[in-house]
CSV table of C-alpha atoms in Angstrom, one decimal:
chain,number,residue,atom,x,y,z
V,1,UNK,CA,0.0,0.0,0.0
V,2,UNK,CA,2.8,2.4,0.9
V,3,UNK,CA,4.6,1.5,-2.3
V,4,UNK,CA,1.5,2.3,-4.4
V,5,UNK,CA,1.0,5.6,-2.6
V,6,UNK,CA,4.6,6.5,-3.2
V,7,UNK,CA,4.2,5.7,-6.9
V,8,UNK,CA,1.1,8.0,-7.1
V,9,UNK,CA,3.0,10.9,-5.4
V,10,UNK,CA,6.0,10.3,-7.8
V,11,UNK,CA,3.7,10.3,-10.8
V,12,UNK,CA,1.9,13.5,-9.6
V,13,UNK,CA,5.2,15.3,-9.0
V,14,UNK,CA,6.5,14.2,-12.4
V,15,UNK,CA,3.3,15.6,-14.0
V,16,UNK,CA,3.7,18.9,-12.1
V,17,UNK,CA,7.3,19.3,-13.2
V,18,UNK,CA,6.4,18.5,-16.8
V,19,UNK,CA,4.2,21.7,-16.8
V,20,UNK,CA,6.2,23.8,-14.5
V,21,UNK,CA,10.0,23.9,-14.5
V,22,UNK,CA,11.7,23.3,-11.1
V,23,UNK,CA,12.5,27.0,-10.7
V,24,UNK,CA,8.9,28.0,-11.3
V,25,UNK,CA,7.6,25.4,-8.7
V,26,UNK,CA,9.9,26.9,-6.1
V,27,UNK,CA,8.8,30.4,-6.9
V,28,UNK,CA,5.1,30.2,-7.7
V,29,UNK,CA,4.2,29.8,-4.1
V,30,UNK,CA,6.0,33.0,-3.0
V,31,UNK,CA,3.7,35.4,-1.2
V,32,UNK,CA,4.5,38.8,0.3
V,33,UNK,CA,2.0,40.6,2.5
V,34,UNK,CA,2.3,44.3,3.3
V,35,UNK,CA,0.6,46.6,5.8
V,36,UNK,CA,0.9,50.4,5.9
V,37,UNK,CA,3.6,51.7,8.2
V,38,UNK,CA,1.3,54.5,9.3
V,39,UNK,CA,0.9,58.3,9.0
V,40,UNK,CA,4.2,60.1,8.4
V,41,UNK,CA,6.1,56.9,7.6
V,42,UNK,CA,7.6,56.1,4.1
V,43,UNK,CA,6.2,52.8,2.6
V,44,UNK,CA,8.3,53.0,-0.6
V,45,UNK,CA,11.1,50.9,0.5
V,46,UNK,CA,9.0,48.0,1.9
V,47,UNK,CA,6.9,48.0,-1.3
V,48,UNK,CA,10.0,47.8,-3.5
V,49,UNK,CA,11.4,45.0,-1.4
V,50,UNK,CA,8.2,43.0,-1.6
V,51,UNK,CA,7.9,43.5,-5.4
V,52,UNK,CA,11.6,42.4,-5.7
V,53,UNK,CA,10.8,39.3,-3.8
V,54,UNK,CA,7.4,38.3,-5.1
V,55,UNK,CA,7.0,40.3,-8.4
V,56,UNK,CA,8.3,37.3,-10.4
V,57,UNK,CA,6.3,34.1,-10.0
V,58,UNK,CA,4.6,35.2,-6.8
V,59,UNK,CA,1.8,37.1,-5.2
V,60,UNK,CA,2.1,40.5,-3.5
V,61,UNK,CA,-0.7,41.4,-1.2
V,62,UNK,CA,-1.3,45.0,0.0
V,63,UNK,CA,-3.7,45.1,3.0
V,64,UNK,CA,-6.1,48.0,3.2
V,65,UNK,CA,-5.0,51.5,4.2
V,66,UNK,CA,-2.8,54.2,2.7
V,67,UNK,CA,0.8,53.5,1.6
V,68,UNK,CA,2.9,56.7,1.6
V,69,UNK,CA,5.0,56.9,-1.6
V,70,UNK,CA,7.8,59.5,-1.5
V,71,UNK,CA,9.8,58.8,-4.6
V,72,UNK,CA,9.5,57.4,-8.1
V,73,UNK,CA,8.8,53.7,-8.2
V,74,UNK,CA,9.0,50.9,-10.8
V,75,UNK,CA,7.3,47.4,-10.5
V,76,UNK,CA,8.8,44.8,-12.8
V,77,UNK,CA,6.2,42.0,-12.8
V,78,UNK,CA,6.6,38.6,-14.5
V,79,UNK,CA,4.0,35.8,-14.2
V,80,UNK,CA,2.7,37.2,-10.9
V,81,UNK,CA,-0.2,38.9,-9.2
V,82,UNK,CA,-0.6,42.0,-7.1
V,83,UNK,CA,-3.6,42.2,-4.8
V,84,UNK,CA,-3.9,45.9,-3.9
V,85,UNK,CA,-6.6,46.4,-1.3
V,86,UNK,CA,-5.3,49.9,-0.3
V,87,UNK,CA,-4.1,53.1,-1.9
V,88,UNK,CA,-0.6,54.1,-3.1
V,89,UNK,CA,-0.6,57.7,-1.9
V,90,UNK,CA,1.9,59.9,-3.6
V,91,UNK,CA,3.2,62.8,-1.5
V,92,UNK,CA,1.9,66.2,-2.7
V,93,UNK,CA,5.3,67.9,-3.0
V,94,UNK,CA,5.0,69.8,-6.2
V,95,UNK,CA,8.5,71.2,-6.5
V,96,UNK,CA,10.0,67.8,-5.7
V,97,UNK,CA,8.1,66.1,-8.5
V,98,UNK,CA,8.6,68.9,-11.0
V,99,UNK,CA,12.4,68.2,-10.8
V,100,UNK,CA,12.9,65.9,-13.8
V,101,UNK,CA,15.5,63.9,-11.9
V,102,UNK,CA,12.6,62.7,-9.6
V,103,UNK,CA,10.4,61.2,-12.3
V,104,UNK,CA,10.7,58.8,-15.3
V,105,UNK,CA,10.5,60.0,-18.9
V,106,UNK,CA,9.5,56.7,-20.5
V,107,UNK,CA,6.5,58.1,-22.4
V,108,UNK,CA,8.0,59.6,-25.4
V,109,UNK,CA,5.2,61.7,-26.7
V,110,UNK,CA,5.4,65.3,-25.4
V,111,UNK,CA,8.1,64.3,-22.9
V,112,UNK,CA,5.6,63.3,-20.3
V,113,UNK,CA,6.7,62.5,-16.7
V,114,UNK,CA,5.7,59.4,-14.7
V,115,UNK,CA,6.2,58.7,-11.0
V,116,UNK,CA,5.0,55.1,-11.0
V,117,UNK,CA,5.9,52.7,-13.9
V,118,UNK,CA,4.7,49.1,-14.2
V,119,UNK,CA,6.6,46.9,-16.7
V,120,UNK,CA,6.9,43.2,-17.4
V,121,UNK,CA,4.7,40.4,-18.7
V,122,UNK,CA,1.9,37.9,-17.8
V,123,UNK,CA,0.8,39.7,-14.7
V,124,UNK,CA,-2.4,40.8,-13.0
V,125,UNK,CA,-3.0,43.8,-10.7
V,126,UNK,CA,-6.4,43.6,-8.9
V,127,UNK,CA,-7.4,46.5,-6.6
V,128,UNK,CA,-10.9,45.0,-5.8
V,129,UNK,CA,-12.6,48.4,-6.1
V,130,UNK,CA,-11.1,49.3,-2.7
V,131,UNK,CA,-7.6,50.3,-3.7
V,132,UNK,CA,-5.5,52.0,-6.4
V,133,UNK,CA,-3.7,55.4,-6.5
V,134,UNK,CA,-4.3,58.5,-4.5
V,135,UNK,CA,-2.7,61.3,-6.5
V,136,UNK,CA,-3.4,64.1,-4.0
V,137,UNK,CA,-4.1,66.3,-7.0
V,138,UNK,CA,-5.8,69.2,-5.4
V,139,UNK,CA,-2.6,71.1,-4.5
V,140,UNK,CA,-1.4,70.5,-8.1
V,141,UNK,CA,-4.7,71.9,-9.5
V,142,UNK,CA,-4.6,75.0,-7.3
V,143,UNK,CA,-1.0,75.5,-8.2
V,144,UNK,CA,-1.6,75.2,-12.0
V,145,UNK,CA,-4.4,77.7,-11.7
V,146,UNK,CA,-1.9,80.4,-11.0
V,147,UNK,CA,1.1,79.1,-13.0
V,148,UNK,CA,1.6,78.4,-16.7
V,149,UNK,CA,1.0,74.8,-17.9
V,150,UNK,CA,2.2,73.0,-20.9
V,151,UNK,CA,2.7,69.5,-22.1
V,152,UNK,CA,5.9,67.9,-20.8
V,153,UNK,CA,6.0,70.4,-17.9
V,154,UNK,CA,6.7,67.6,-15.3
V,155,UNK,CA,3.2,66.9,-13.9
V,156,UNK,CA,3.3,63.2,-13.4
V,157,UNK,CA,1.1,60.5,-14.9
V,158,UNK,CA,-0.6,58.6,-12.1
V,159,UNK,CA,-0.2,55.0,-13.5
V,160,UNK,CA,2.0,54.2,-16.5
V,161,UNK,CA,2.2,50.8,-18.1
V,162,UNK,CA,5.3,50.7,-20.2
V,163,UNK,CA,6.7,47.9,-22.3
V,164,UNK,CA,4.1,45.5,-20.9
V,165,UNK,CA,3.0,42.3,-22.6
V,166,UNK,CA,-0.1,40.2,-21.6
V,167,UNK,CA,-1.3,42.1,-18.5
V,168,UNK,CA,-4.5,42.7,-16.6
V,169,UNK,CA,-5.5,45.6,-14.4
V,170,UNK,CA,-8.7,45.1,-12.6
V,171,UNK,CA,-11.1,47.1,-10.4
V,172,UNK,CA,-8.6,49.9,-10.0
V,173,UNK,CA,-9.4,53.4,-8.6
V,174,UNK,CA,-7.4,56.6,-9.3
V,175,UNK,CA,-8.4,59.5,-7.1
V,176,UNK,CA,-7.2,63.1,-7.7
V,177,UNK,CA,-4.6,62.5,-10.5
V,178,UNK,CA,-2.5,65.6,-11.0
V,179,UNK,CA,-2.2,65.0,-14.7
V,180,UNK,CA,-3.2,62.0,-16.9
V,181,UNK,CA,-4.6,59.2,-14.8
V,182,UNK,CA,-3.4,56.3,-17.0
V,183,UNK,CA,-1.0,55.8,-19.9
V,184,UNK,CA,-0.2,52.5,-21.8
V,185,UNK,CA,2.8,52.9,-23.9
V,186,UNK,CA,4.9,50.5,-26.1
V,187,UNK,CA,2.7,47.6,-24.9
V,188,UNK,CA,0.6,44.8,-26.2
V,189,UNK,CA,-2.3,42.6,-25.0
V,190,UNK,CA,-3.4,44.7,-22.1
V,191,UNK,CA,-6.8,44.4,-20.4
V,192,UNK,CA,-8.2,47.1,-18.1
V,193,UNK,CA,-11.4,45.7,-16.6
V,194,UNK,CA,-12.9,48.1,-14.1
V,195,UNK,CA,-11.3,51.6,-13.9
V,196,UNK,CA,-12.6,54.5,-11.8
V,197,UNK,CA,-11.0,57.9,-12.1
V,198,UNK,CA,-12.2,61.0,-10.2
V,199,UNK,CA,-10.6,64.4,-10.7
V,200,UNK,CA,-13.0,66.8,-8.9
V,201,UNK,CA,-12.0,70.2,-7.5
V,202,UNK,CA,-12.5,70.9,-3.8
V,203,UNK,CA,-10.9,74.3,-3.7
V,204,UNK,CA,-13.7,76.9,-3.2
V,205,UNK,CA,-11.6,79.5,-5.1
V,206,UNK,CA,-12.2,77.6,-8.3
V,207,UNK,CA,-15.8,76.7,-8.2
V,208,UNK,CA,-17.2,76.9,-11.7
V,209,UNK,CA,-13.8,76.9,-13.4
V,210,UNK,CA,-12.0,74.1,-15.1
V,211,UNK,CA,-9.1,73.9,-12.6
V,212,UNK,CA,-8.4,70.2,-13.3
V,213,UNK,CA,-6.7,70.5,-16.7
V,214,UNK,CA,-5.1,67.5,-18.5
V,215,UNK,CA,-6.7,64.9,-16.1
V,216,UNK,CA,-7.3,62.5,-19.0
V,217,UNK,CA,-8.6,59.1,-18.1
V,218,UNK,CA,-6.1,57.4,-20.3
V,219,UNK,CA,-3.8,58.0,-23.2
V,220,UNK,CA,-2.8,55.0,-25.4
V,221,UNK,CA,0.4,55.3,-27.4
V,222,UNK,CA,2.5,52.9,-29.5
V,223,UNK,CA,0.4,50.0,-28.2
V,224,UNK,CA,-1.7,47.2,-29.7
V,225,UNK,CA,-4.5,45.0,-28.5
V,226,UNK,CA,-5.6,47.2,-25.6
V,227,UNK,CA,-9.0,46.5,-24.1
V,228,UNK,CA,-10.8,48.9,-21.7
V,229,UNK,CA,-14.0,47.6,-20.1
V,230,UNK,CA,-16.2,49.1,-17.4
V,231,UNK,CA,-14.7,52.6,-17.0
V,232,UNK,CA,-16.2,55.5,-15.0
V,233,UNK,CA,-14.3,58.7,-15.5
V,234,UNK,CA,-14.8,62.2,-14.1
V,235,UNK,CA,-12.2,64.6,-15.4
V,236,UNK,CA,-11.4,68.0,-16.9
V,237,UNK,CA,-10.1,66.8,-20.2
V,238,UNK,CA,-10.2,63.7,-22.4
V,239,UNK,CA,-12.1,60.7,-21.0
V,240,UNK,CA,-10.1,58.5,-23.4
V,241,UNK,CA,-7.4,59.7,-25.7
V,242,UNK,CA,-6.2,57.4,-28.5
V,243,UNK,CA,-2.8,58.7,-29.6
V,244,UNK,CA,-0.4,57.7,-32.3
V,245,UNK,CA,0.3,54.1,-33.3
V,246,UNK,CA,-2.6,52.7,-31.3
V,247,UNK,CA,-4.0,49.6,-33.1
V,248,UNK,CA,-6.6,47.0,-32.3
V,249,UNK,CA,-8.2,48.9,-29.5
V,250,UNK,CA,-11.5,48.0,-27.7
V,251,UNK,CA,-13.4,50.2,-25.3
V,252,UNK,CA,-16.7,49.0,-24.0
V,253,UNK,CA,-19.1,50.2,-21.2
V,254,UNK,CA,-17.5,53.6,-20.7
V,255,UNK,CA,-19.1,56.4,-18.7
V,256,UNK,CA,-17.6,59.9,-19.2
V,257,UNK,CA,-18.6,62.6,-16.8
V,258,UNK,CA,-17.7,66.2,-17.8
V,259,UNK,CA,-14.5,66.9,-19.7
V,260,UNK,CA,-14.0,66.8,-23.5
V,261,UNK,CA,-15.1,63.3,-24.2
V,262,UNK,CA,-13.2,60.8,-26.3
V,263,UNK,CA,-10.3,62.0,-28.5
V,264,UNK,CA,-8.4,60.5,-31.4
V,265,UNK,CA,-5.3,62.6,-31.4
V,266,UNK,CA,-3.6,64.8,-31.5
V,267,UNK,CA,-1.8,63.2,-34.4
V,268,UNK,CA,0.9,64.4,-36.7
V,269,UNK,CA,2.8,66.4,-34.1
V,270,UNK,CA,6.2,64.9,-35.0
V,271,UNK,CA,7.4,65.8,-38.5
V,272,UNK,CA,9.7,62.8,-38.7
V,273,UNK,CA,7.2,60.2,-37.5
V,274,UNK,CA,4.1,58.5,-38.9
V,275,UNK,CA,1.0,58.1,-36.6
V,276,UNK,CA,-1.2,55.2,-37.4
V,277,UNK,CA,-4.5,54.5,-35.6
V,278,UNK,CA,-6.6,51.6,-36.9
V,279,UNK,CA,-9.0,48.8,-35.9
V,280,UNK,CA,-10.8,50.6,-33.0
V,281,UNK,CA,-14.1,49.5,-31.7
V,282,UNK,CA,-15.9,51.5,-29.0
V,283,UNK,CA,-19.4,50.6,-27.8
V,284,UNK,CA,-21.8,51.3,-24.9
V,285,UNK,CA,-20.7,54.8,-24.2
V,286,UNK,CA,-22.4,57.4,-22.0
V,287,UNK,CA,-21.4,61.1,-22.1
V,288,UNK,CA,-22.9,63.0,-19.2
V,289,UNK,CA,-22.8,66.7,-18.5
V,290,UNK,CA,-22.3,67.4,-14.8
V,291,UNK,CA,-22.9,70.4,-12.6
V,292,UNK,CA,-21.0,73.3,-14.1
V,293,UNK,CA,-20.0,74.4,-10.6
V,294,UNK,CA,-18.1,71.1,-10.4
V,295,UNK,CA,-16.8,70.8,-14.0
V,296,UNK,CA,-17.7,73.4,-16.6
V,297,UNK,CA,-15.2,72.1,-19.3
V,298,UNK,CA,-18.0,71.0,-21.6
V,299,UNK,CA,-18.4,74.6,-22.5
V,300,UNK,CA,-15.7,74.2,-25.1
V,301,UNK,CA,-15.8,70.4,-25.3
V,302,UNK,CA,-16.4,67.8,-27.9
V,303,UNK,CA,-17.7,64.3,-27.2
V,304,UNK,CA,-16.1,62.2,-29.9
V,305,UNK,CA,-13.5,64.1,-31.8
V,306,UNK,CA,-10.6,63.5,-34.2
V,307,UNK,CA,-7.7,65.9,-34.6
V,308,UNK,CA,-4.4,66.3,-36.3
V,309,UNK,CA,-1.7,69.0,-36.6
V,310,UNK,CA,-1.3,70.9,-39.8
V,311,UNK,CA,1.2,70.0,-42.5
V,312,UNK,CA,3.6,72.8,-41.4
V,313,UNK,CA,6.0,72.4,-38.6
V,314,UNK,CA,5.7,75.3,-36.1
V,315,UNK,CA,8.4,75.0,-33.5
V,316,UNK,CA,9.1,71.7,-31.8
V,317,UNK,CA,7.5,69.3,-29.4
V,318,UNK,CA,6.5,68.9,-26.6
V,319,UNK,CA,4.4,72.1,-27.0
V,320,UNK,CA,4.6,72.8,-30.7
V,321,UNK,CA,5.3,70.8,-33.9
V,322,UNK,CA,3.2,69.5,-36.8
V,323,UNK,CA,4.0,68.2,-40.2
V,324,UNK,CA,3.7,64.5,-39.3
V,325,UNK,CA,2.0,61.9,-41.6
V,326,UNK,CA,-0.1,58.8,-41.0
V,327,UNK,CA,-3.7,57.6,-41.1
V,328,UNK,CA,-6.7,56.8,-39.0
V,329,UNK,CA,-8.9,54.0,-40.4
V,330,UNK,CA,-11.4,51.4,-39.5
V,331,UNK,CA,-13.0,53.0,-36.4
V,332,UNK,CA,-16.5,52.0,-35.2
V,333,UNK,CA,-18.3,53.8,-32.4
V,334,UNK,CA,-21.7,52.3,-31.5
V,335,UNK,CA,-24.4,52.5,-28.9
V,336,UNK,CA,-23.7,56.0,-27.6
V,337,UNK,CA,-25.9,58.1,-25.2
V,338,UNK,CA,-25.2,61.8,-25.1
V,339,UNK,CA,-26.4,64.2,-22.4
V,340,UNK,CA,-26.4,67.9,-23.6
V,341,UNK,CA,-23.0,67.8,-25.3
V,342,UNK,CA,-21.5,70.6,-27.4
V,343,UNK,CA,-20.3,68.9,-30.5
V,344,UNK,CA,-21.3,65.2,-30.8
V,345,UNK,CA,-18.9,64.4,-33.7
V,346,UNK,CA,-16.1,66.7,-34.6
V,347,UNK,CA,-13.1,66.2,-36.9
V,348,UNK,CA,-10.5,68.9,-37.6
V,349,UNK,CA,-6.9,68.9,-38.9
V,350,UNK,CA,-5.7,72.3,-37.8
V,351,UNK,CA,-4.6,71.6,-34.3
V,352,UNK,CA,-1.7,74.0,-33.3
V,353,UNK,CA,-1.8,75.6,-36.7
V,354,UNK,CA,-1.6,79.1,-38.2
V,355,UNK,CA,-3.1,80.8,-41.1
V,356,UNK,CA,-1.3,79.9,-44.2
V,357,UNK,CA,0.0,76.5,-42.9
V,358,UNK,CA,0.3,73.7,-45.4
V,359,UNK,CA,-2.7,71.3,-45.0
V,360,UNK,CA,-2.2,68.0,-43.2
V,361,UNK,CA,-1.5,64.9,-45.2
V,362,UNK,CA,-2.7,62.6,-42.4
V,363,UNK,CA,-5.7,60.8,-43.7
V,364,UNK,CA,-8.9,59.9,-41.9
V,365,UNK,CA,-11.3,57.2,-43.3
V,366,UNK,CA,-13.4,54.3,-42.5
V,367,UNK,CA,-15.2,56.0,-39.6
V,368,UNK,CA,-18.6,54.5,-38.6
V,369,UNK,CA,-21.1,55.9,-36.1
V,370,UNK,CA,-23.9,53.5,-35.2
V,371,UNK,CA,-26.8,53.8,-32.8
V,372,UNK,CA,-26.3,57.3,-31.4
V,373,UNK,CA,-29.0,59.1,-29.4
V,374,UNK,CA,-29.3,62.0,-27.0
V,375,UNK,CA,-29.1,65.8,-26.9
V,376,UNK,CA,-26.7,68.6,-28.0
V,377,UNK,CA,-26.7,72.1,-26.8
V,378,UNK,CA,-25.9,73.6,-30.2
V,379,UNK,CA,-27.4,72.7,-33.6
V,380,UNK,CA,-24.0,71.8,-35.1
V,381,UNK,CA,-24.5,68.1,-34.5
V,382,UNK,CA,-21.8,67.0,-36.9
V,383,UNK,CA,-18.7,69.0,-37.9
V,384,UNK,CA,-16.3,67.1,-40.1
V,385,UNK,CA,-13.6,69.3,-41.6
V,386,UNK,CA,-11.0,67.2,-43.4
V,387,UNK,CA,-7.7,68.4,-44.9
V,388,UNK,CA,-8.0,69.6,-48.5
V,389,UNK,CA,-4.7,67.8,-49.2
V,390,UNK,CA,-6.0,64.3,-48.7
V,391,UNK,CA,-9.7,64.6,-47.7
V,392,UNK,CA,-11.7,61.9,-45.9
V,393,UNK,CA,-13.4,58.9,-47.2
V,394,UNK,CA,-15.9,56.2,-46.1
V,395,UNK,CA,-17.7,58.0,-43.2
V,396,UNK,CA,-21.0,56.4,-42.3
V,397,UNK,CA,-23.9,57.0,-39.9
V,398,UNK,CA,-26.6,54.5,-39.0
V,399,UNK,CA,-29.4,55.1,-36.6
V,400,UNK,CA,-27.9,58.4,-35.6
V,401,UNK,CA,-30.5,60.5,-33.7
V,402,UNK,CA,-29.0,63.3,-31.7
V,403,UNK,CA,-31.3,66.2,-31.1
V,404,UNK,CA,-30.3,69.9,-31.3
V,405,UNK,CA,-31.9,72.5,-29.0
V,406,UNK,CA,-35.7,72.8,-29.3
V,407,UNK,CA,-36.8,74.6,-32.4
V,408,UNK,CA,-33.5,74.4,-34.2
V,409,UNK,CA,-32.6,72.2,-37.2
V,410,UNK,CA,-29.5,70.0,-37.1
V,411,UNK,CA,-26.4,71.3,-38.9
V,412,UNK,CA,-24.2,68.7,-40.6
V,413,UNK,CA,-20.9,70.3,-41.7
V,414,UNK,CA,-18.8,68.2,-44.1
V,415,UNK,CA,-15.7,69.6,-45.8
V,416,UNK,CA,-13.4,67.7,-48.1
V,417,UNK,CA,-15.3,64.5,-47.6
V,418,UNK,CA,-15.5,62.1,-50.5
V,419,UNK,CA,-18.3,59.9,-49.1
V,420,UNK,CA,-20.6,60.5,-46.1
V,421,UNK,CA,-23.6,58.3,-45.9
V,422,UNK,CA,-26.6,57.7,-43.6
V,423,UNK,CA,-27.4,61.2,-42.4
V,424,UNK,CA,-31.0,62.3,-42.2
V,425,UNK,CA,-30.2,65.3,-44.5
V,426,UNK,CA,-27.4,66.2,-46.9
V,427,UNK,CA,-24.2,67.7,-45.7
V,428,UNK,CA,-24.3,71.4,-45.8
V,429,UNK,CA,-21.2,73.5,-45.1
V,430,UNK,CA,-22.9,76.8,-44.7
V,431,UNK,CA,-26.2,76.5,-42.8
V,432,UNK,CA,-29.2,74.5,-41.9
V,433,UNK,CA,-30.0,71.4,-44.0
């Protein structure tokens, strides 16, 4: 009997080793558990130590509470899991973070800064809707209200996924991001399932003003096969921003509260680079206007918009540029609910431009808008202004029913468009249809 039992154990171990190398078997069971050290204490070192120990082939568990982060931090995760029940709270020391030596510059576009970078492969971060990042953004927002702001000025991205392959981020919350909440850059096969972002001003000096600039929900850049499911974003800028060389993108069940809506661009900023955006599907979107005392940014906002720089280079990035090439094609946006938005669909190719600039050669085509409904606060329901150098082709609307203000007819503006189908009236570049 003992011999038979020993044989079964030997066979089971042999089977296990067949599927998991010896090193993996010894590492997969690794588990590191963290607790916050408490107010005024620095948790950065203990977090880095735990990730170093269990970030490859292990599990790192953060118990609930606030973890004080005082310096830039990288997690290199391989075949591992992070259970984040608490918040990574980044110290609100503006001058410290504005020093470029204290942040990473791994996101190439516009020389953006990051204070927290996750890299690696085959990992999962689950925050269980009880944890994530506390960006302590209010001091930043109040500071920016009285100081100049520009892209690449050092305000840090809250969560950066960089050079990531096959990763999942679940049930994650980002409170008060100083700048962009998320960026995925130079990555592939990334799933975000459950993301909550809240950038809401609490300073009474700025009630009724957009004092939370550039608090995008996410910017995708040089990445492929990125999926975003179940997002709820309150921000003062783009809810989602699809930037250059983003391909095979899915966004589903997205709620945008305030801000500018969903952006494709800006593209063509770098004269020596080609920006390609293709194979994008977005569906089940809600665009909600919120109390203007909380977030008035919809005053100049669009809800789904496409933009490129002109064909002339004016200055240089991160704040200027233009002259870049590329294309945007095969984009489908369906099942959209709009609540009193300014410009439901807007496309323009003069971002950052000047009178007399050469027209953009970046081409938009294959744009499809299906099952839209809701209300706009102007009668310019569609405004598509394509570059005269290349024009736009294959733009279609199906079951598109967005109402202008009561008593006004819808305006459908189409310029340099070869084919626009499915509208309830012909395109008219000068007035009411």
